[in-house]
Short mmCIF file of C-alpha atoms in Angstrom, two decimals:
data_model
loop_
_atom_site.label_atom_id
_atom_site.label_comp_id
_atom_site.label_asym_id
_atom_site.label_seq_id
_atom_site.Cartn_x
_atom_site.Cartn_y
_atom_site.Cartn_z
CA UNK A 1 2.92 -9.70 -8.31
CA UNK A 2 1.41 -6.38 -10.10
CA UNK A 3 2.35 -8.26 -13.55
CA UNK A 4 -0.97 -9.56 -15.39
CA UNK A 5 1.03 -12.62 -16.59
CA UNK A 6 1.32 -14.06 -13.04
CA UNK A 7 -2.39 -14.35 -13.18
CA UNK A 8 -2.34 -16.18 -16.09
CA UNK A 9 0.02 -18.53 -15.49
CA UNK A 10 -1.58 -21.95 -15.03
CA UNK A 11 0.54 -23.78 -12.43
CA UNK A 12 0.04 -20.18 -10.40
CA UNK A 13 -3.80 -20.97 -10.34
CA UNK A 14 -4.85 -20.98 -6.90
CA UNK A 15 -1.70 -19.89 -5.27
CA UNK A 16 -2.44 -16.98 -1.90
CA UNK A 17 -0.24 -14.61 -0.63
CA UNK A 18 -0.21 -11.71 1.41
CA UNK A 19 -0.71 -8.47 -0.64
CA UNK A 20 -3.04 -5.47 -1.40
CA UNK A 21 -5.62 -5.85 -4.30
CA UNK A 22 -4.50 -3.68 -7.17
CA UNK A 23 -8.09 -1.83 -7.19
CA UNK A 24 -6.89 -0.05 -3.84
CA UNK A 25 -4.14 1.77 -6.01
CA UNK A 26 -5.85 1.89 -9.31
CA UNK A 27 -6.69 5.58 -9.56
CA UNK A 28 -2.85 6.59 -8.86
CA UNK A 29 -1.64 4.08 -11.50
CA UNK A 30 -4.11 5.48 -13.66
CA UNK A 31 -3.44 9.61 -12.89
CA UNK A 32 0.21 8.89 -13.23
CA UNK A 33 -0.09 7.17 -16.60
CA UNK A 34 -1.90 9.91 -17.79
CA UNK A 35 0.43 12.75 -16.08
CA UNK A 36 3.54 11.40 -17.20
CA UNK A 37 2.58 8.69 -19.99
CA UNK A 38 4.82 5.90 -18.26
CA UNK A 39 3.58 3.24 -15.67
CA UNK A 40 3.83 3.72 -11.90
CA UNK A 41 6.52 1.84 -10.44
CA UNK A 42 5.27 -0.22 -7.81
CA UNK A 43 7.64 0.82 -5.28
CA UNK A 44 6.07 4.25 -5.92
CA UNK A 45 3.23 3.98 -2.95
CA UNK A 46 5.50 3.83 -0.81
CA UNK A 47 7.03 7.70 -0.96
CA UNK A 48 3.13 8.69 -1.60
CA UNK A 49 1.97 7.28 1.67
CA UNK A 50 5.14 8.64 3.05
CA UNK A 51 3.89 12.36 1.92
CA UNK A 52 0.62 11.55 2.98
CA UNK A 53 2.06 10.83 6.49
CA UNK A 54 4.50 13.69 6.85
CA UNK A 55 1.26 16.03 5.68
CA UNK A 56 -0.96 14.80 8.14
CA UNK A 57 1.66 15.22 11.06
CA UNK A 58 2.84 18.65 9.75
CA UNK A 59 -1.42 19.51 9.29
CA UNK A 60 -1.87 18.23 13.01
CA UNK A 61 1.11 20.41 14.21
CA UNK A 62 2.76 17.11 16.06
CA UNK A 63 5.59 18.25 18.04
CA UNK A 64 8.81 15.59 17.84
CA UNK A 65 7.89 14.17 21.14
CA UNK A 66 4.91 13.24 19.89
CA UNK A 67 5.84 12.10 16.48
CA UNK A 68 8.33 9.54 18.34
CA UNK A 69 5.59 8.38 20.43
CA UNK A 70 3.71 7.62 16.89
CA UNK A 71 6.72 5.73 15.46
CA UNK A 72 7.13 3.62 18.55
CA UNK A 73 3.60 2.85 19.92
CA UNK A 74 1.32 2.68 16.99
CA UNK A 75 -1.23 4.55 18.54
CA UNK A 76 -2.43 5.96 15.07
CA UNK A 77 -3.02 3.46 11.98
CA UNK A 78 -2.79 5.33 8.19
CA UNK A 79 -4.81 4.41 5.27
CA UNK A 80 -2.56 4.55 2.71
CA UNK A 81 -2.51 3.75 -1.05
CA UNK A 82 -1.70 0.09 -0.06
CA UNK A 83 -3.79 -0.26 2.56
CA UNK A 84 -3.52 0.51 6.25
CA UNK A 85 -0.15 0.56 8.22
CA UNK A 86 1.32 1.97 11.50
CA UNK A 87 4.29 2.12 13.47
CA UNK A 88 5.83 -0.36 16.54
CA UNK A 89 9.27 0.46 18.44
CA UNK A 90 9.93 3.26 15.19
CA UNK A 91 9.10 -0.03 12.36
CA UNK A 92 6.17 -0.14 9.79
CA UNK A 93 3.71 -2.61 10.27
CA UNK A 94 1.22 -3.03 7.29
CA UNK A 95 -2.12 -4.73 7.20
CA UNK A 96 -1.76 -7.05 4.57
CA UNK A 97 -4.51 -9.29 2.92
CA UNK A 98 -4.92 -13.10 1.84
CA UNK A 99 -4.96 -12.62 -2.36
CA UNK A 100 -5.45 -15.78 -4.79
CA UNK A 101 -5.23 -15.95 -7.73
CA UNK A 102 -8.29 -17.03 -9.45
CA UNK A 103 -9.49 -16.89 -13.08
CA UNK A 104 -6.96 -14.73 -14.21
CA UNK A 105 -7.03 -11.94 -11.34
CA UNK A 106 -6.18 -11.58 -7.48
CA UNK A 107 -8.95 -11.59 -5.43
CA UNK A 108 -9.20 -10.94 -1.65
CA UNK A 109 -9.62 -14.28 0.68
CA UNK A 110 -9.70 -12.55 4.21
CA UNK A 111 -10.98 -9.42 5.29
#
């Protein structure tokens, strides 16, 4: 869905799905690019929001009991590049928004 040419495809006019608008993960695409000269894969946000994670934990001195009790009782939610997420019985759960695509671009629908 990060492709430009979805939004420009006619018979995709209109369509929603669930997603995270690509402003919320523009200034990492746009740091890599100019780091490394080559495009951020998508998949990409993931393993940063995983370091992000693993710093905050290590930063807060969580002991393993307590970093299980994060995994399985989302107690804490994360702002990550791709919007918020948490953890239920040791899953991620990610707050996802409503996009549609609209005039060439993906806007937000819900809130």
């Amino acid at each position: 869905w990060d492709d430009a040419v979805f939004y420009d495809e006619p018979s995709l006019e209109g369509s929603i799905y669930p997603g995270i608008e690509f402003e919320k993960r523009k200034l990492l695409s746009e740091e890599y690019l100019n780091l490394y000269e080559k495009k951020l894969k998508r998949t990409s946000t993931l393993h940063y929001d995983l370091v992000g994670l693993i710093s905050f934990l290590s930063s807060n001195d969580y002991n393993i009991s307590k970093v299980f009790d994060i995994l399985n009782k989302g107690k804490i939610k994360f702002k990550g590049i791709d919007g918020s997420f948490y953890f239920v019985k040791n899953s991620i759960v990610r707050d996802l928004k409503v996009l549609k695509i609209q005039n060439g671009k993906a806007l937000q629908v819900s809130k």
